[in-house]
Amino acid sequence: MKMAYIRVGFSKEVELYTYEDSLELKPNLIYIIETRHGRDMGYMEPSPISFQDYDKYMAQKEERFSVLRPATKEDLRKRWETKQKSKECFEVTQKKIEKHELPIKLINTYYFFEGTKILFNFYSETRVDFRALVKDLAGIFKTRIELHQVGIRDFSQCFNQIGICGRPFCCSTIKTH
C-alpha cells in the first residue's frame, strides 16, 4: 500500500490517500478517488511521502480513502457537466434564498461527481432555519441536499480578501491540510 497527496475536487483541500502498489500514480494528473461523500475526482500533488508520514497517518485516521484509478475522458466530460450543474444550482438557490428571505450569503455549490448529493456552503451571522429551503431544493434537483454553514474565516478564505495590513488574509493563503 502506497500513499499520495491528492487535492480533492479541485479545491484547496489536500489529503493523504492510499493506493495499491500495482497502480502507477504520476504527479499533476487527475484520478478517481473514494471520499467520505462517494467517488470524486482529485489532482495528485507532486509531494513525496515518507514512511514516517505514512505511519502517522495510519495511526490517526479512522477512515482511510483511496485512489481508485486514473480519470478517463468520459470522467472528465462528466466532471465538466457537474461543474455546469453546480453553476445552475448556485443561481437557482440564490433566488430561493431571496424568496424565503433568509439571512444567508451563499458562497459556493458543489455537485458531487456521481450526482448523489449537492453541497451548498453558506455564511450567516446567526443560526438559520433552512428546512423549507432544503425541501424546495430537493424538489427541484431531485437529489440529496446538504447545506453547510461556514465561519467567518472560511468565508474570508473563499474570496482571497485583503486585510487591514494590506496583504491577503492569512487564512486564505494557508492550505487547509
Backbone as numpy.savetxt, mean C-alpha at the origin, in Angstrom:
# Nx Ny Nz CAx CAy CAz Cx Cy Cz
15.77 -21.11 1.87 14.92 -19.93 1.87 15.81 -18.69 1.87
15.52 -17.75 0.96 16.28 -16.50 0.87 15.36 -15.33 1.18
15.94 -14.12 1.25 15.16 -12.93 1.56 15.52 -11.79 0.62
14.55 -10.88 0.42 14.78 -9.70 -0.40 13.95 -8.55 0.14
14.44 -7.32 -0.03 13.64 -6.14 0.30 12.73 -5.86 -0.89
11.43 -5.79 -0.63 10.45 -5.54 -1.68 9.64 -4.30 -1.31
9.51 -3.38 -2.27 8.65 -2.21 -2.09 7.26 -2.64 -2.51
6.34 -2.66 -1.56 5.01 -3.21 -1.77 4.11 -2.23 -2.52
3.49 -2.72 -3.60 2.51 -1.92 -4.34 3.02 -0.57 -4.79
4.31 -0.44 -5.01 4.92 0.79 -5.50 4.68 1.96 -4.54
4.63 1.65 -3.24 4.47 2.68 -2.22 5.82 2.95 -1.59
5.83 3.67 -0.47 7.07 3.90 0.26 7.39 2.72 1.17
6.43 1.85 1.39 6.60 0.76 2.34 7.53 -0.32 1.77
8.61 -0.60 2.48 9.57 -1.63 2.07 9.64 -2.67 3.18
9.49 -3.93 2.83 9.54 -5.01 3.81 10.43 -6.13 3.32
10.84 -6.96 4.25 11.60 -8.16 3.90 10.63 -9.27 3.53
10.86 -9.91 2.39 10.04 -11.02 1.92 10.94 -12.23 1.72
10.39 -13.40 2.01 11.14 -14.63 1.78 10.83 -15.15 0.38
11.75 -15.95 -0.17 11.49 -16.60 -1.45 12.30 -17.88 -1.54
11.82 -18.78 -2.37 12.45 -20.09 -2.53 13.81 -19.96 -3.20
14.72 -20.85 -2.83 16.07 -20.85 -3.41 16.04 -21.01 -4.93
15.04 -21.72 -5.43 14.96 -21.98 -6.88 14.56 -20.74 -7.68
14.00 -19.73 -7.02 13.57 -18.50 -7.69 14.75 -17.53 -7.76
15.08 -17.10 -8.95 16.21 -16.18 -9.17 15.68 -14.75 -9.22
15.88 -13.98 -8.15 15.40 -12.60 -8.10 16.51 -11.64 -8.52
16.11 -10.60 -9.24 17.05 -9.57 -9.67 16.53 -8.21 -9.22
17.41 -7.35 -8.71 16.99 -6.01 -8.28 16.36 -5.23 -9.43
15.49 -4.29 -9.05 14.83 -3.37 -9.97 13.82 -4.05 -10.90
13.39 -5.25 -10.57 12.34 -5.92 -11.33 11.08 -6.03 -10.48
9.97 -6.34 -11.14 8.67 -6.40 -10.48 8.27 -7.86 -10.29
7.73 -8.15 -9.09 7.36 -9.52 -8.73 5.95 -9.56 -8.15
5.32 -10.72 -8.27 4.04 -10.98 -7.61 4.39 -11.48 -6.21
3.78 -10.85 -5.20 4.08 -11.19 -3.81 2.80 -11.51 -3.05
2.96 -12.24 -1.98 1.85 -12.54 -1.07 1.94 -11.55 0.08
0.86 -10.80 0.34 0.83 -9.83 1.44 -0.29 -10.20 2.40
-0.42 -9.44 3.46 -1.50 -9.70 4.43 -2.87 -9.44 3.80
-2.90 -8.72 2.68 -4.16 -8.40 2.00 -4.41 -9.28 0.78
-3.55 -10.24 0.53 -3.67 -11.08 -0.66 -2.51 -10.81 -1.61
-2.65 -11.23 -2.84 -1.56 -11.05 -3.81 -1.49 -9.60 -4.29
-0.26 -9.17 -4.52 -0.03 -7.82 -5.00 1.26 -7.82 -5.81
1.65 -6.65 -6.27 2.91 -6.53 -7.00 3.88 -5.76 -6.14
5.16 -6.07 -6.31 6.19 -5.37 -5.57 7.43 -5.21 -6.41
8.20 -4.22 -6.06 9.42 -3.85 -6.77 10.60 -4.23 -5.88
11.54 -5.01 -6.39 12.66 -5.45 -5.57 13.71 -4.35 -5.45
14.00 -3.97 -4.21 15.03 -2.98 -3.92 16.41 -3.61 -4.03
17.39 -2.89 -4.55 18.74 -3.45 -4.66 19.50 -3.38 -3.34
19.10 -4.19 -2.35 19.75 -4.20 -1.04 20.11 -5.62 -0.65
21.36 -5.86 -0.31 21.73 -7.20 0.13 21.21 -7.49 1.53
20.90 -8.73 1.81 20.42 -9.15 3.12 21.49 -10.02 3.77
21.84 -9.70 5.00 22.81 -10.53 5.70 22.08 -11.62 6.48
22.79 -12.66 6.86 22.19 -13.71 7.67 21.71 -13.16 9.01
22.39 -12.14 9.52 22.00 -11.52 10.77 20.61 -10.89 10.62
20.38 -10.18 9.50 19.07 -9.60 9.23 18.01 -10.70 9.14
18.36 -11.78 8.47 17.43 -12.89 8.28 17.01 -13.48 9.62
17.98 -13.77 10.48 17.68 -14.35 11.79 16.83 -13.41 12.63
17.16 -12.12 12.59 16.41 -11.13 13.34 14.97 -11.05 12.82
14.83 -11.06 11.51 13.51 -10.99 10.87 12.67 -12.20 11.25
13.24 -13.38 11.13 12.49 -14.61 11.41 12.08 -14.67 12.88
12.88 -14.11 13.77 12.57 -14.15 15.20 11.44 -13.20 15.56
11.35 -12.05 14.91 10.37 -11.05 15.31 9.07 -11.07 14.50
9.06 -11.70 13.36 7.86 -11.71 12.53 6.99 -12.93 12.82
5.73 -12.69 13.14 4.80 -13.80 13.32 4.31 -14.31 11.97
3.96 -13.38 11.10 3.50 -13.77 9.77 4.58 -13.40 8.76
4.90 -14.34 7.91 5.93 -14.12 6.90 5.29 -14.15 5.52
5.65 -13.20 4.70 5.09 -13.13 3.36 6.18 -13.47 2.36
5.76 -13.91 1.18 6.76 -14.41 0.25 6.59 -13.84 -1.16
7.70 -13.91 -1.89 7.71 -13.57 -3.31 7.29 -14.83 -4.04
6.28 -14.73 -4.91 5.75 -15.91 -5.59 6.42 -16.15 -6.94
6.53 -15.07 -7.76 7.07 -15.24 -9.11 7.30 -13.87 -9.73
8.05 -13.83 -10.84 8.19 -12.56 -11.57 6.85 -12.16 -12.19
6.62 -10.87 -12.31 5.38 -10.37 -12.92 5.44 -10.57 -14.44
4.30 -10.94 -15.01 4.19 -11.13 -16.46 3.60 -9.86 -17.09
3.54 -9.83 -18.41 2.91 -8.70 -19.11 1.45 -8.59 -18.72
0.79 -9.74 -18.56 -0.62 -9.76 -18.15 -0.78 -9.15 -16.75
0.14 -9.46 -15.84 0.11 -8.89 -14.49 0.26 -7.37 -14.55
1.18 -6.90 -15.38 1.41 -5.46 -15.51 0.19 -4.76 -16.09
-0.46 -5.40 -17.06 -1.69 -4.84 -17.63 -2.79 -4.76 -16.56
-2.91 -5.83 -15.78 -3.91 -5.87 -14.71 -3.63 -4.79 -13.66
-2.36 -4.58 -13.34 -1.99 -3.55 -12.37 -2.33 -2.16 -12.90
-2.10 -1.94 -14.21 -2.45 -0.66 -14.81 -3.96 -0.42 -14.69
-4.75 -1.47 -14.94 -6.21 -1.37 -14.83 -6.63 -1.04 -13.40
-6.00 -1.68 -12.43 -6.37 -1.40 -11.03 -5.97 0.02 -10.63
-4.88 0.53 -11.20 -4.51 1.93 -10.92 -5.56 2.88 -11.48
-6.09 2.57 -12.67 -7.15 3.39 -13.25 -8.41 3.33 -12.39
-8.73 2.12 -11.91 -9.89 1.96 -11.03 -9.71 2.74 -9.74
-8.47 2.77 -9.23 -8.18 3.52 -8.00 -8.49 5.00 -8.20
-8.12 5.54 -9.36 -8.40 6.95 -9.66 -9.90 7.21 -9.71
-10.63 6.30 -10.36 -12.09 6.42 -10.43 -12.70 6.35 -9.04
-12.22 5.41 -8.24 -12.72 5.24 -6.86 -12.50 6.52 -6.06
-11.35 7.15 -6.24 -11.04 8.38 -5.52 -12.07 9.46 -5.84
-12.35 9.65 -7.12 -13.29 10.69 -7.55 -14.70 10.41 -7.03
-15.15 9.17 -7.16 -16.50 8.81 -6.70 -16.60 8.98 -5.19
-15.58 8.54 -4.48 -15.59 8.61 -3.01 -15.56 10.05 -2.54
-14.81 10.90 -3.22 -14.76 12.32 -2.86 -16.17 12.93 -2.93
-16.92 12.58 -3.97 -18.29 13.08 -4.11 -19.20 12.55 -3.00
-19.02 11.27 -2.66 -19.84 10.67 -1.60 -19.52 11.29 -0.24
-18.26 11.62 0.00 -17.88 12.27 1.26 -18.58 13.63 1.36
-18.60 14.37 0.27 -19.28 15.67 0.24 -20.78 15.48 0.45
-21.37 14.46 -0.17 -22.80 14.19 -0.03 -23.16 13.89 1.42
-22.32 13.11 2.10 -22.58 12.74 3.50 -22.10 13.82 4.48
-21.49 14.88 3.96 -20.98 16.00 4.77 -20.07 15.51 5.90
-19.12 14.67 5.55 -18.19 14.13 6.54 -16.93 14.99 6.61
-16.40 15.21 7.83 -15.17 16.01 7.98 -13.92 15.17 7.70
-13.83 14.69 6.46 -12.76 13.77 6.06 -11.99 14.38 4.89
-10.67 14.24 4.93 -9.83 14.60 3.78 -9.31 13.29 3.21
-9.82 12.92 2.05 -9.40 11.68 1.40 -7.98 11.87 0.87
-7.08 10.96 1.25 -5.68 11.08 0.84 -5.42 10.28 -0.43
-5.77 9.01 -0.40 -5.57 8.17 -1.58 -6.43 6.92 -1.51
-6.50 6.23 -2.62 -7.21 4.96 -2.68 -6.25 3.93 -3.25
-6.44 2.71 -2.83 -5.61 1.63 -3.35 -6.51 0.44 -3.66
-6.66 0.16 -4.93 -7.46 -0.97 -5.40 -6.52 -2.17 -5.47
-6.77 -3.17 -4.66 -5.85 -4.30 -4.57 -5.80 -5.10 -5.86
-4.63 -5.68 -6.10 -4.29 -6.37 -7.34 -5.34 -7.40 -7.75
-5.83 -8.18 -6.81 -6.82 -9.21 -7.13 -8.24 -8.67 -7.16
-8.42 -7.40 -6.85 -9.75 -6.79 -6.87 -10.63 -7.20 -5.70
-10.03 -7.75 -4.66 -10.81 -8.24 -3.52 -11.16 -7.15 -2.53
-10.45 -6.02 -2.60 -10.66 -4.97 -1.61 -10.16 -3.64 -2.13
-10.79 -2.55 -1.65 -10.32 -1.20 -1.94 -10.01 -0.55 -0.59
-8.81 -0.01 -0.47 -8.38 0.66 0.75 -8.41 2.16 0.53
-9.09 2.88 1.42 -9.17 4.34 1.36 -8.44 4.90 2.57
-7.41 5.69 2.36 -6.72 6.37 3.45 -7.27 7.78 3.55
-7.62 8.19 4.77 -8.16 9.53 4.96 -7.62 10.13 6.24
-7.72 11.45 6.33 -7.32 12.17 7.53 -8.53 12.91 8.06
-8.68 12.89 9.37 -9.71 13.65 10.04 -9.22 13.99 11.44
-9.53 15.18 11.90 -9.09 15.60 13.23 -9.94 14.98 14.32
-11.12 14.47 13.97 -12.02 13.87 14.97 -12.41 12.46 14.53
-13.03 11.74 15.46 -13.57 10.42 15.11 -14.78 10.64 14.20
-14.91 9.79 13.22 -15.98 9.95 12.23 -16.75 8.65 12.10
-18.08 8.76 12.10 -18.93 7.59 11.84 -19.16 7.54 10.33
-18.46 6.62 9.69 -18.55 6.56 8.23 -19.24 5.29 7.75
-20.09 4.69 8.58 -20.78 3.45 8.19 -21.66 3.65 6.96
-22.36 4.77 6.89 -23.22 5.04 5.73 -22.38 5.19 4.46
-21.22 5.81 4.59 -20.31 5.97 3.45 -19.82 4.60 2.96
-19.42 3.74 3.89 -18.94 2.40 3.53 -20.04 1.62 2.82
-21.26 1.74 3.32 -22.40 1.03 2.72 -22.62 1.51 1.28
-22.57 2.83 1.07 -22.70 3.39 -0.28 -21.60 2.89 -1.21
-20.36 2.94 -0.73 -19.22 2.54 -1.55 -19.25 1.05 -1.89
-19.64 0.22 -0.93 -19.74 -1.22 -1.18 -20.81 -1.49 -2.24
-21.89 -0.73 -2.21 -22.94 -0.88 -3.21 -22.49 -0.48 -4.60
-21.66 0.54 -4.67 -21.16 1.03 -5.97 -20.08 0.12 -6.54
-19.08 -0.22 -5.72 -17.90 -0.94 -6.22 -18.02 -2.45 -6.13
-19.01 -2.96 -5.40 -19.25 -4.41 -5.29 -18.01 -5.19 -4.84
-17.29 -4.64 -3.88 -16.14 -5.32 -3.30 -15.98 -4.85 -1.86
-15.08 -5.48 -1.14 -14.87 -5.12 0.26 -14.23 -3.74 0.34
-14.74 -2.92 1.26 -14.26 -1.55 1.44 -13.59 -1.45 2.80
-12.41 -0.81 2.82 -11.71 -0.60 4.08 -11.27 0.86 4.13
-11.72 1.58 5.17 -11.30 2.96 5.37 -10.28 2.97 6.50
-9.19 3.68 6.28 -8.11 3.71 7.25 -7.79 5.17 7.58
-7.98 5.54 8.85 -7.69 6.90 9.28 -6.21 7.01 9.62
-5.54 8.00 9.04 -4.11 8.20 9.31 -3.92 9.42 10.19
-2.80 9.46 10.89 -2.47 10.59 11.75 -1.90 11.75 10.95
-1.64 12.84 11.65 -1.16 14.05 10.99 0.21 13.84 10.33
1.08 13.03 10.93 2.40 12.79 10.32 2.25 12.00 9.02
1.41 10.97 9.05 1.19 10.18 7.83 0.55 11.05 6.75
-0.36 11.92 7.17 -1.01 12.83 6.23 0.02 13.76 5.59
0.88 14.35 6.40 1.92 15.25 5.90 2.89 14.51 4.99
3.19 13.27 5.33 4.14 12.46 4.56 3.65 12.25 3.13
2.35 12.15 2.95 1.78 11.89 1.62 2.01 13.03 0.64
2.18 14.23 1.14 2.23 15.39 0.26 3.59 16.06 0.17
4.60 15.49 0.84 5.96 16.05 0.81 5.94 17.56 1.05
5.27 17.98 2.10 5.15 19.40 2.39 6.44 19.95 3.00
6.53 21.28 3.04 7.69 21.97 3.57 7.38 22.44 4.99
8.32 22.17 5.91 8.16 22.58 7.31 8.57 24.03 7.51
8.46 24.52 8.76 8.79 25.92 9.05 10.29 26.19 8.89
11.10 25.13 8.86 12.55 25.28 8.67 12.91 25.49 7.20
11.93 25.32 6.30 12.19 25.49 4.88 12.60 24.21 4.17
12.67 23.11 4.91 13.04 21.82 4.33 11.81 20.91 4.32
11.84 19.83 3.52 10.71 18.88 3.56 10.54 18.29 4.96
9.29 17.98 5.33 9.03 17.36 6.63 9.91 16.13 6.79
10.50 15.98 7.95 11.35 14.81 8.22 10.58 13.52 7.97
9.31 13.48 8.37 8.53 12.25 8.24 8.27 11.88 6.78
8.43 12.83 5.85 8.22 12.49 4.44 9.51 12.07 3.75
10.64 12.18 4.45 11.92 11.81 3.84 12.46 10.49 4.36
11.82 9.94 5.38 12.30 8.70 6.00 11.46 7.54 5.51
12.10 6.43 5.14 11.37 5.23 4.74 10.60 4.71 5.94
9.44 4.11 5.67 8.61 3.62 6.77 9.14 2.35 7.39
9.93 1.57 6.68 10.48 0.33 7.23 11.94 0.25 6.91
